[in-house]
Amino acid sequence: MKIRRITDWVLKEFPLRNQLSFDNAKLINHKNLTNQLTKVLVCADYDRFNFELAKKHNANLIISHHPMFINHQDLKSDAFIAKAYQDFYQNNRSFLVLHTAYDFSPNGAHSYFFKLLKIKKFDPNPINHYYRFEIDCSLEQLISDLKKIEYIDQVQYLSTAKFKKKLKKGLICLGSGYSSDQLDLELFKQYDLLITGDLKWSSWINAINHEINVIDIGHHVESIFIDHIGELLVEKFHDQLEPKQLILGHSQFKIIKR
């Protein structure tokens, strides 16, 4: 099977034209697409570990959630990024980044997250990048359910937050989704809680000042991309993609908290 068969299908499912304006989702090394697929590596970040993994398994297609850079100057100033991009062309590897084209697709990150959390009532169409969902449980039960998801390594919320005894409706934006924009704050206040990640200190202060009930589940949760894309590839190309041709590049590090 040629590499193009996979990239064409993936890009039909998650068109790059749908990425957010700031993003750098793209396909690198188009000339390589006519080659036969050796192996495909799926990862959340193409870091040093996945760089070595691609070389070890001779993967000639890499599908990554995050881009290696947003600022194009990093391609010149960051030695590792420059080395990785040189390797794409020297060793015939195509590099496909989906990022927000995947995150905000109706069949992308949030739909898969709701499936993992066993939430059936949700709107696949976001408001200002926030997805609405319905639940009927306590905060304690929700946190317990969140912690059952493999990639949620933290759950944080404010001691001053005033959560209802029974949570009924919420918003979620995976990744770094907190906003201090007045229109977004007005939206948050219409719901029992907001789930997102990577809150900065200034965002916590903003949440205190505006009485926003926000839960921070970190950024590592976006590694659900690896499992989801892997499942989709197996389902679509089950008769053409051998198990040994699919490499799942899970993180090889942990951030130690003491």
PDB file of C-alpha atoms in Angstrom:
ATOM      1  CA  MET A   1       0.000   0.000   0.000  1.00  0.00           C
ATOM      2  CA  LYS A   2       1.319   3.423  -0.915  1.00  0.00           C
ATOM      3  CA  ILE A   3       1.679   6.074   1.759  1.00  0.00           C
ATOM      4  CA  ARG A   4      -0.725   8.333  -0.107  1.00  0.00           C
ATOM      5  CA  ARG A   5      -3.627   5.956   0.534  1.00  0.00           C
ATOM      6  CA  ILE A   6      -3.372   6.617   4.255  1.00  0.00           C
ATOM      7  CA  THR A   7      -2.673  10.347   4.093  1.00  0.00           C
ATOM      8  CA  ASP A   8      -5.465  10.965   1.577  1.00  0.00           C
ATOM      9  CA  TRP A   9      -7.973   9.190   3.802  1.00  0.00           C
ATOM     10  CA  VAL A  10      -6.797  10.844   7.017  1.00  0.00           C
ATOM     11  CA  LEU A  11      -6.919  14.297   5.410  1.00  0.00           C
ATOM     12  CA  LYS A  12     -10.413  13.590   4.108  1.00  0.00           C
ATOM     13  CA  GLU A  13     -11.483  12.809   7.675  1.00  0.00           C
ATOM     14  CA  PHE A  14      -9.594  15.761   9.188  1.00  0.00           C
ATOM     15  CA  PRO A  15      -9.042  18.436   6.492  1.00  0.00           C
ATOM     16  CA  LEU A  16      -6.161  20.765   7.256  1.00  0.00           C
ATOM     17  CA  ARG A  17      -8.202  23.726   6.024  1.00  0.00           C
ATOM     18  CA  ASN A  18     -10.226  23.393   9.239  1.00  0.00           C
ATOM     19  CA  GLN A  19      -7.289  24.104  11.537  1.00  0.00           C
ATOM     20  CA  LEU A  20      -7.361  27.252  13.649  1.00  0.00           C
ATOM     21  CA  SER A  21      -5.690  30.357  12.256  1.00  0.00           C
ATOM     22  CA  PHE A  22      -2.664  30.238  14.582  1.00  0.00           C
ATOM     23  CA  ASP A  23      -1.876  26.599  13.835  1.00  0.00           C
ATOM     24  CA  ASN A  24       0.864  24.920  11.814  1.00  0.00           C
ATOM     25  CA  ALA A  25      -0.799  21.623  10.888  1.00  0.00           C
ATOM     26  CA  LYS A  26       0.622  20.401   7.607  1.00  0.00           C
ATOM     27  CA  LEU A  27       1.988  17.548   5.517  1.00  0.00           C
ATOM     28  CA  ILE A  28       5.752  17.492   4.962  1.00  0.00           C
ATOM     29  CA  ASN A  29       7.546  15.658   2.117  1.00  0.00           C
ATOM     30  CA  HIS A  30       4.845  15.127  -0.504  1.00  0.00           C
ATOM     31  CA  LYS A  31       7.283  13.429  -2.900  1.00  0.00           C
ATOM     32  CA  ASN A  32       7.525  10.483  -0.533  1.00  0.00           C
ATOM     33  CA  LEU A  33       3.790   9.753  -0.738  1.00  0.00           C
ATOM     34  CA  THR A  34       4.166   7.594  -3.855  1.00  0.00           C
ATOM     35  CA  ASN A  35       6.432   5.150  -1.993  1.00  0.00           C
ATOM     36  CA  GLN A  36       5.205   1.932  -0.434  1.00  0.00           C
ATOM     37  CA  LEU A  37       4.412   2.178   3.240  1.00  0.00           C
ATOM     38  CA  THR A  38       6.940   0.456   5.472  1.00  0.00           C
ATOM     39  CA  LYS A  39       5.542   1.477   8.867  1.00  0.00           C
ATOM     40  CA  VAL A  40       3.468   4.334  10.245  1.00  0.00           C
ATOM     41  CA  LEU A  41       4.268   5.954  13.581  1.00  0.00           C
ATOM     42  CA  VAL A  42       1.423   7.715  15.430  1.00  0.00           C
ATOM     43  CA  CYS A  43       2.421  10.075  18.235  1.00  0.00           C
ATOM     44  CA  ALA A  44       1.212  13.061  20.217  1.00  0.00           C
ATOM     45  CA  ASP A  45       4.560  14.853  19.896  1.00  0.00           C
ATOM     46  CA  TYR A  46       7.442  14.097  17.579  1.00  0.00           C
ATOM     47  CA  ASP A  47      10.057  14.389  20.300  1.00  0.00           C
ATOM     48  CA  ARG A  48      13.508  12.848  20.649  1.00  0.00           C
ATOM     49  CA  PHE A  49      12.070   9.484  21.706  1.00  0.00           C
ATOM     50  CA  ASN A  50       9.737   9.227  18.727  1.00  0.00           C
ATOM     51  CA  PHE A  51      12.492  10.451  16.410  1.00  0.00           C
ATOM     52  CA  GLU A  52      14.582   7.451  17.515  1.00  0.00           C
ATOM     53  CA  LEU A  53      11.534   5.178  17.301  1.00  0.00           C
ATOM     54  CA  ALA A  54      10.932   6.192  13.675  1.00  0.00           C
ATOM     55  CA  LYS A  55      14.543   5.388  12.827  1.00  0.00           C
ATOM     56  CA  LYS A  56      14.501   2.083  14.740  1.00  0.00           C
ATOM     57  CA  HIS A  57      11.393   0.811  12.928  1.00  0.00           C
ATOM     58  CA  ASN A  58      12.160   2.518   9.612  1.00  0.00           C
ATOM     59  CA  ALA A  59       8.790   4.268   9.642  1.00  0.00           C
ATOM     60  CA  ASN A  60       8.272   6.315   6.491  1.00  0.00           C
ATOM     61  CA  LEU A  61       5.032   7.951   7.646  1.00  0.00           C
ATOM     62  CA  ILE A  62       4.646   9.830  10.918  1.00  0.00           C
ATOM     63  CA  ILE A  63       1.272  11.154  12.057  1.00  0.00           C
ATOM     64  CA  SER A  64       1.615  13.602  14.947  1.00  0.00           C
ATOM     65  CA  HIS A  65      -0.968  15.503  16.914  1.00  0.00           C
ATOM     66  CA  HIS A  66       1.174  18.523  17.750  1.00  0.00           C
ATOM     67  CA  PRO A  67       3.343  20.416  15.276  1.00  0.00           C
ATOM     68  CA  MET A  68       7.040  20.610  16.060  1.00  0.00           C
ATOM     69  CA  PHE A  69       6.772  24.380  16.009  1.00  0.00           C
ATOM     70  CA  ILE A  70       4.308  27.232  15.592  1.00  0.00           C
ATOM     71  CA  ASN A  71       6.861  29.976  15.049  1.00  0.00           C
ATOM     72  CA  HIS A  72       8.690  29.280  11.778  1.00  0.00           C
ATOM     73  CA  GLN A  73      11.858  30.813  13.207  1.00  0.00           C
ATOM     74  CA  ASP A  74      12.198  27.677  15.360  1.00  0.00           C
ATOM     75  CA  LEU A  75      13.028  25.672  12.249  1.00  0.00           C
ATOM     76  CA  LYS A  76      16.190  27.742  11.970  1.00  0.00           C
ATOM     77  CA  SER A  77      17.025  28.299  15.628  1.00  0.00           C
ATOM     78  CA  ASP A  78      16.208  24.884  17.169  1.00  0.00           C
ATOM     79  CA  ALA A  79      18.882  22.301  16.330  1.00  0.00           C
ATOM     80  CA  PHE A  80      16.666  19.286  17.059  1.00  0.00           C
ATOM     81  CA  ILE A  81      13.794  20.507  14.879  1.00  0.00           C
ATOM     82  CA  ALA A  82      16.203  21.269  12.048  1.00  0.00           C
ATOM     83  CA  LYS A  83      17.708  17.784  12.403  1.00  0.00           C
ATOM     84  CA  ALA A  84      14.281  16.132  12.325  1.00  0.00           C
ATOM     85  CA  TYR A  85      13.185  18.050   9.224  1.00  0.00           C
ATOM     86  CA  GLN A  86      16.442  17.150   7.465  1.00  0.00           C
ATOM     87  CA  ASP A  87      15.799  13.491   8.321  1.00  0.00           C
ATOM     88  CA  PHE A  88      12.325  13.622   6.718  1.00  0.00           C
ATOM     89  CA  TYR A  89      13.875  14.311   3.329  1.00  0.00           C
ATOM     90  CA  GLN A  90      17.120  12.372   3.639  1.00  0.00           C
ATOM     91  CA  ASN A  91      15.415   9.171   4.788  1.00  0.00           C
ATOM     92  CA  ASN A  92      12.120   9.469   2.903  1.00  0.00           C
ATOM     93  CA  ARG A  93       9.696  10.069   5.750  1.00  0.00           C
ATOM     94  CA  SER A  94       6.433  11.974   5.379  1.00  0.00           C
ATOM     95  CA  PHE A  95       5.303  13.959   8.420  1.00  0.00           C
ATOM     96  CA  LEU A  96       1.596  14.700   8.864  1.00  0.00           C
ATOM     97  CA  VAL A  97       0.447  17.019  11.659  1.00  0.00           C
ATOM     98  CA  LEU A  98      -3.288  17.308  12.416  1.00  0.00           C
ATOM     99  CA  HIS A  99      -3.517  19.292  15.677  1.00  0.00           C
ATOM    100  CA  THR A 100      -6.590  21.575  15.684  1.00  0.00           C
ATOM    101  CA  ALA A 101      -7.874  20.074  12.415  1.00  0.00           C
ATOM    102  CA  TYR A 102      -8.372  16.937  14.528  1.00  0.00           C
ATOM    103  CA  ASP A 103      -9.243  18.625  17.821  1.00  0.00           C
ATOM    104  CA  PHE A 104     -12.272  20.459  16.458  1.00  0.00           C
ATOM    105  CA  SER A 105     -13.528  17.876  13.987  1.00  0.00           C
ATOM    106  CA  PRO A 106     -16.998  16.447  14.794  1.00  0.00           C
ATOM    107  CA  ASN A 107     -15.349  12.999  14.835  1.00  0.00           C
ATOM    108  CA  GLY A 108     -12.127  14.099  16.491  1.00  0.00           C
ATOM    109  CA  ALA A 109     -10.672  14.557  19.959  1.00  0.00           C
ATOM    110  CA  HIS A 110     -13.766  15.623  21.873  1.00  0.00           C
ATOM    111  CA  SER A 111     -16.098  12.962  20.478  1.00  0.00           C
ATOM    112  CA  TYR A 112     -13.503  10.328  21.380  1.00  0.00           C
ATOM    113  CA  PHE A 113     -13.052  11.863  24.842  1.00  0.00           C
ATOM    114  CA  PHE A 114     -16.794  11.722  25.513  1.00  0.00           C
ATOM    115  CA  LYS A 115     -16.730   8.062  24.476  1.00  0.00           C
ATOM    116  CA  LEU A 116     -13.946   7.361  26.990  1.00  0.00           C
ATOM    117  CA  LEU A 117     -15.851   9.239  29.696  1.00  0.00           C
ATOM    118  CA  LYS A 118     -19.063   7.397  28.752  1.00  0.00           C
ATOM    119  CA  ILE A 119     -20.937  10.656  28.167  1.00  0.00           C
ATOM    120  CA  LYS A 120     -23.654  10.144  25.569  1.00  0.00           C
ATOM    121  CA  LYS A 121     -25.352  13.525  25.586  1.00  0.00           C
ATOM    122  CA  PHE A 122     -23.118  16.094  23.939  1.00  0.00           C
ATOM    123  CA  ASP A 123     -23.177  18.526  21.034  1.00  0.00           C
ATOM    124  CA  PRO A 124     -20.519  17.744  18.381  1.00  0.00           C
ATOM    125  CA  ASN A 125     -20.636  21.368  17.243  1.00  0.00           C
ATOM    126  CA  PRO A 126     -18.719  23.684  19.588  1.00  0.00           C
ATOM    127  CA  ILE A 127     -19.477  27.208  20.693  1.00  0.00           C
ATOM    128  CA  ASN A 128     -16.276  29.263  20.490  1.00  0.00           C
ATOM    129  CA  HIS A 129     -14.306  25.959  20.606  1.00  0.00           C
ATOM    130  CA  TYR A 130     -16.178  24.758  23.716  1.00  0.00           C
ATOM    131  CA  TYR A 131     -18.200  21.539  23.554  1.00  0.00           C
ATOM    132  CA  ARG A 132     -21.431  21.251  25.530  1.00  0.00           C
ATOM    133  CA  PHE A 133     -22.328  18.050  27.371  1.00  0.00           C
ATOM    134  CA  GLU A 134     -24.866  16.762  29.888  1.00  0.00           C
ATOM    135  CA  ILE A 135     -24.220  14.664  32.970  1.00  0.00           C
ATOM    136  CA  ASP A 136     -26.003  13.818  36.210  1.00  0.00           C
ATOM    137  CA  CYS A 137     -23.448  13.233  38.932  1.00  0.00           C
ATOM    138  CA  SER A 138     -21.531  14.803  41.803  1.00  0.00           C
ATOM    139  CA  LEU A 139     -18.150  16.467  41.467  1.00  0.00           C
ATOM    140  CA  GLU A 140     -16.550  13.534  43.301  1.00  0.00           C
ATOM    141  CA  GLN A 141     -18.011  11.017  40.840  1.00  0.00           C
ATOM    142  CA  LEU A 142     -16.913  13.086  37.857  1.00  0.00           C
ATOM    143  CA  ILE A 143     -13.351  13.329  39.166  1.00  0.00           C
ATOM    144  CA  SER A 144     -13.335   9.581  39.789  1.00  0.00           C
ATOM    145  CA  ASP A 145     -14.456   8.963  36.206  1.00  0.00           C
ATOM    146  CA  LEU A 146     -11.886  11.399  34.825  1.00  0.00           C
ATOM    147  CA  LYS A 147      -9.070   9.651  36.672  1.00  0.00           C
ATOM    148  CA  LYS A 148      -9.984   6.368  35.006  1.00  0.00           C
ATOM    149  CA  ILE A 149      -8.819   7.812  31.679  1.00  0.00           C
ATOM    150  CA  GLU A 150      -5.209   6.722  31.245  1.00  0.00           C
ATOM    151  CA  TYR A 151      -3.810  10.060  30.130  1.00  0.00           C
ATOM    152  CA  ILE A 152      -5.253  12.284  32.840  1.00  0.00           C
ATOM    153  CA  ASP A 153      -2.360  12.693  35.240  1.00  0.00           C
ATOM    154  CA  GLN A 154      -3.885  15.483  37.290  1.00  0.00           C
ATOM    155  CA  VAL A 155      -7.246  16.951  38.288  1.00  0.00           C
ATOM    156  CA  GLN A 156      -7.141  20.430  39.796  1.00  0.00           C
ATOM    157  CA  TYR A 157      -9.817  22.899  40.842  1.00  0.00           C
ATOM    158  CA  LEU A 158     -10.123  25.915  43.098  1.00  0.00           C
ATOM    159  CA  SER A 159     -10.907  25.573  46.785  1.00  0.00           C
ATOM    160  CA  THR A 160     -13.167  28.602  46.361  1.00  0.00           C
ATOM    161  CA  ALA A 161     -15.231  26.985  43.590  1.00  0.00           C
ATOM    162  CA  LYS A 162     -18.928  26.466  44.305  1.00  0.00           C
ATOM    163  CA  PHE A 163     -19.916  23.344  42.410  1.00  0.00           C
ATOM    164  CA  LYS A 164     -23.510  22.189  42.541  1.00  0.00           C
ATOM    165  CA  LYS A 165     -24.211  18.954  44.420  1.00  0.00           C
ATOM    166  CA  LYS A 166     -25.499  17.507  41.172  1.00  0.00           C
ATOM    167  CA  LEU A 167     -23.699  18.595  38.014  1.00  0.00           C
ATOM    168  CA  LYS A 168     -26.027  18.725  35.024  1.00  0.00           C
ATOM    169  CA  LYS A 169     -24.337  20.551  32.169  1.00  0.00           C
ATOM    170  CA  GLY A 170     -20.775  21.458  31.324  1.00  0.00           C
ATOM    171  CA  LEU A 171     -18.321  22.717  28.753  1.00  0.00           C
ATOM    172  CA  ILE A 172     -15.018  21.208  27.698  1.00  0.00           C
ATOM    173  CA  CYS A 173     -12.065  22.279  25.592  1.00  0.00           C
ATOM    174  CA  LEU A 174      -9.173  19.808  25.627  1.00  0.00           C
ATOM    175  CA  GLY A 175      -5.688  21.272  25.787  1.00  0.00           C
ATOM    176  CA  SER A 176      -5.187  24.856  26.929  1.00  0.00           C
ATOM    177  CA  GLY A 177      -8.715  26.189  26.629  1.00  0.00           C
ATOM    178  CA  TYR A 178      -9.293  28.729  29.378  1.00  0.00           C
ATOM    179  CA  SER A 179     -10.161  32.210  28.163  1.00  0.00           C
ATOM    180  CA  SER A 180     -10.538  35.517  29.985  1.00  0.00           C
ATOM    181  CA  ASP A 181     -12.435  37.047  27.063  1.00  0.00           C
ATOM    182  CA  GLN A 182     -15.650  38.600  28.349  1.00  0.00           C
ATOM    183  CA  LEU A 183     -17.883  36.719  25.882  1.00  0.00           C
ATOM    184  CA  ASP A 184     -16.299  33.412  26.907  1.00  0.00           C
ATOM    185  CA  LEU A 185     -16.680  34.217  30.597  1.00  0.00           C
ATOM    186  CA  GLU A 186     -20.370  34.892  30.054  1.00  0.00           C
ATOM    187  CA  LEU A 187     -20.629  31.522  28.311  1.00  0.00           C
ATOM    188  CA  PHE A 188     -18.833  29.705  31.157  1.00  0.00           C
ATOM    189  CA  LYS A 189     -21.267  31.129  33.715  1.00  0.00           C
ATOM    190  CA  GLN A 190     -24.191  29.466  31.942  1.00  0.00           C
ATOM    191  CA  TYR A 191     -22.798  26.017  32.790  1.00  0.00           C
ATOM    192  CA  ASP A 192     -22.078  24.103  35.960  1.00  0.00           C
ATOM    193  CA  LEU A 193     -18.420  23.611  35.119  1.00  0.00           C
ATOM    194  CA  LEU A 194     -15.696  24.015  32.521  1.00  0.00           C
ATOM    195  CA  ILE A 195     -13.158  21.228  31.890  1.00  0.00           C
ATOM    196  CA  THR A 196      -9.886  22.190  30.226  1.00  0.00           C
ATOM    197  CA  GLY A 197      -6.143  22.063  30.947  1.00  0.00           C
ATOM    198  CA  ASP A 198      -2.851  23.892  31.418  1.00  0.00           C
ATOM    199  CA  LEU A 199      -4.265  26.846  33.350  1.00  0.00           C
ATOM    200  CA  LYS A 200      -1.727  29.576  33.990  1.00  0.00           C
ATOM    201  CA  TRP A 201      -1.668  31.308  37.362  1.00  0.00           C
ATOM    202  CA  SER A 202      -3.317  34.371  35.836  1.00  0.00           C
ATOM    203  CA  SER A 203      -6.141  32.139  34.578  1.00  0.00           C
ATOM    204  CA  TRP A 204      -6.754  30.755  38.067  1.00  0.00           C
ATOM    205  CA  ILE A 205      -6.947  34.314  39.394  1.00  0.00           C
ATOM    206  CA  ASN A 206      -9.349  35.219  36.606  1.00  0.00           C
ATOM    207  CA  ALA A 207     -11.508  32.198  37.499  1.00  0.00           C
ATOM    208  CA  ILE A 208     -11.585  33.341  41.137  1.00  0.00           C
ATOM    209  CA  ASN A 209     -12.555  36.883  40.211  1.00  0.00           C
ATOM    210  CA  HIS A 210     -15.346  35.803  37.869  1.00  0.00           C
ATOM    211  CA  GLU A 211     -16.496  32.751  39.877  1.00  0.00           C
ATOM    212  CA  ILE A 212     -15.831  30.238  37.108  1.00  0.00           C
ATOM    213  CA  ASN A 213     -16.026  26.591  38.180  1.00  0.00           C
ATOM    214  CA  VAL A 214     -13.127  25.205  36.164  1.00  0.00           C
ATOM    215  CA  ILE A 215     -11.415  21.815  36.343  1.00  0.00           C
ATOM    216  CA  ASP A 216      -7.873  21.471  34.998  1.00  0.00           C
ATOM    217  CA  ILE A 217      -7.094  17.959  33.672  1.00  0.00           C
ATOM    218  CA  GLY A 218      -3.687  18.793  32.200  1.00  0.00           C
ATOM    219  CA  HIS A 219      -2.417  18.529  28.631  1.00  0.00           C
ATOM    220  CA  HIS A 220      -1.272  14.894  28.568  1.00  0.00           C
ATOM    221  CA  VAL A 221      -4.904  13.886  27.971  1.00  0.00           C
ATOM    222  CA  GLU A 222      -4.394  14.845  24.327  1.00  0.00           C
ATOM    223  CA  SER A 223      -2.428  11.605  23.967  1.00  0.00           C
ATOM    224  CA  ILE A 224      -5.824  10.005  23.320  1.00  0.00           C
ATOM    225  CA  PHE A 225      -4.952  11.044  19.751  1.00  0.00           C
ATOM    226  CA  ILE A 226      -2.513   8.118  19.539  1.00  0.00           C
ATOM    227  CA  ASP A 227      -5.099   5.480  20.414  1.00  0.00           C
ATOM    228  CA  HIS A 228      -7.877   7.086  18.391  1.00  0.00           C
ATOM    229  CA  ILE A 229      -5.896   7.470  15.156  1.00  0.00           C
ATOM    230  CA  GLY A 230      -4.477   3.978  15.646  1.00  0.00           C
ATOM    231  CA  GLU A 231      -7.991   2.542  15.987  1.00  0.00           C
ATOM    232  CA  LEU A 232      -9.212   4.429  12.920  1.00  0.00           C
ATOM    233  CA  LEU A 233      -6.305   3.178  10.787  1.00  0.00           C
ATOM    234  CA  VAL A 234      -6.850  -0.429  11.862  1.00  0.00           C
ATOM    235  CA  GLU A 235     -10.579  -0.153  11.153  1.00  0.00           C
ATOM    236  CA  LYS A 236     -10.143   1.445   7.713  1.00  0.00           C
ATOM    237  CA  PHE A 237      -7.120  -0.496   6.471  1.00  0.00           C
ATOM    238  CA  HIS A 238      -7.618  -3.784   8.315  1.00  0.00           C
ATOM    239  CA  ASP A 239      -6.923  -5.817   5.191  1.00  0.00           C
ATOM    240  CA  GLN A 240      -3.879  -3.802   4.076  1.00  0.00           C
ATOM    241  CA  LEU A 241      -2.129  -2.666   7.251  1.00  0.00           C
ATOM    242  CA  GLU A 242      -0.372  -5.416   9.163  1.00  0.00           C
ATOM    243  CA  PRO A 243      -0.209  -5.061  12.962  1.00  0.00           C
ATOM    244  CA  LYS A 244       3.582  -4.775  12.867  1.00  0.00           C
ATOM    245  CA  GLN A 245       3.310  -1.807  10.490  1.00  0.00           C
ATOM    246  CA  LEU A 246       1.518   0.357  13.079  1.00  0.00           C
ATOM    247  CA  ILE A 247       3.736   1.872  15.769  1.00  0.00           C
ATOM    248  CA  LEU A 248       2.096   3.764  18.642  1.00  0.00           C
ATOM    249  CA  GLY A 249       4.562   6.320  19.949  1.00  0.00           C
ATOM    250  CA  HIS A 250       3.420   6.808  23.528  1.00  0.00           C
ATOM    251  CA  SER A 251       5.334   9.209  25.762  1.00  0.00           C
ATOM    252  CA  GLN A 252       8.565   7.811  27.185  1.00  0.00           C
ATOM    253  CA  PHE A 253       8.779  10.326  30.014  1.00  0.00           C
ATOM    254  CA  LYS A 254       6.849  11.576  33.009  1.00  0.00           C
ATOM    255  CA  ILE A 255       6.916  14.930  34.730  1.00  0.00           C
ATOM    256  CA  ILE A 256       7.805  14.192  38.324  1.00  0.00           C
ATOM    257  CA  LYS A 257       5.635  15.911  40.924  1.00  0.00           C
ATOM    258  CA  ARG A 258       6.858  16.058  44.519  1.00  0.00           C
TER     259      ARG A 258
END
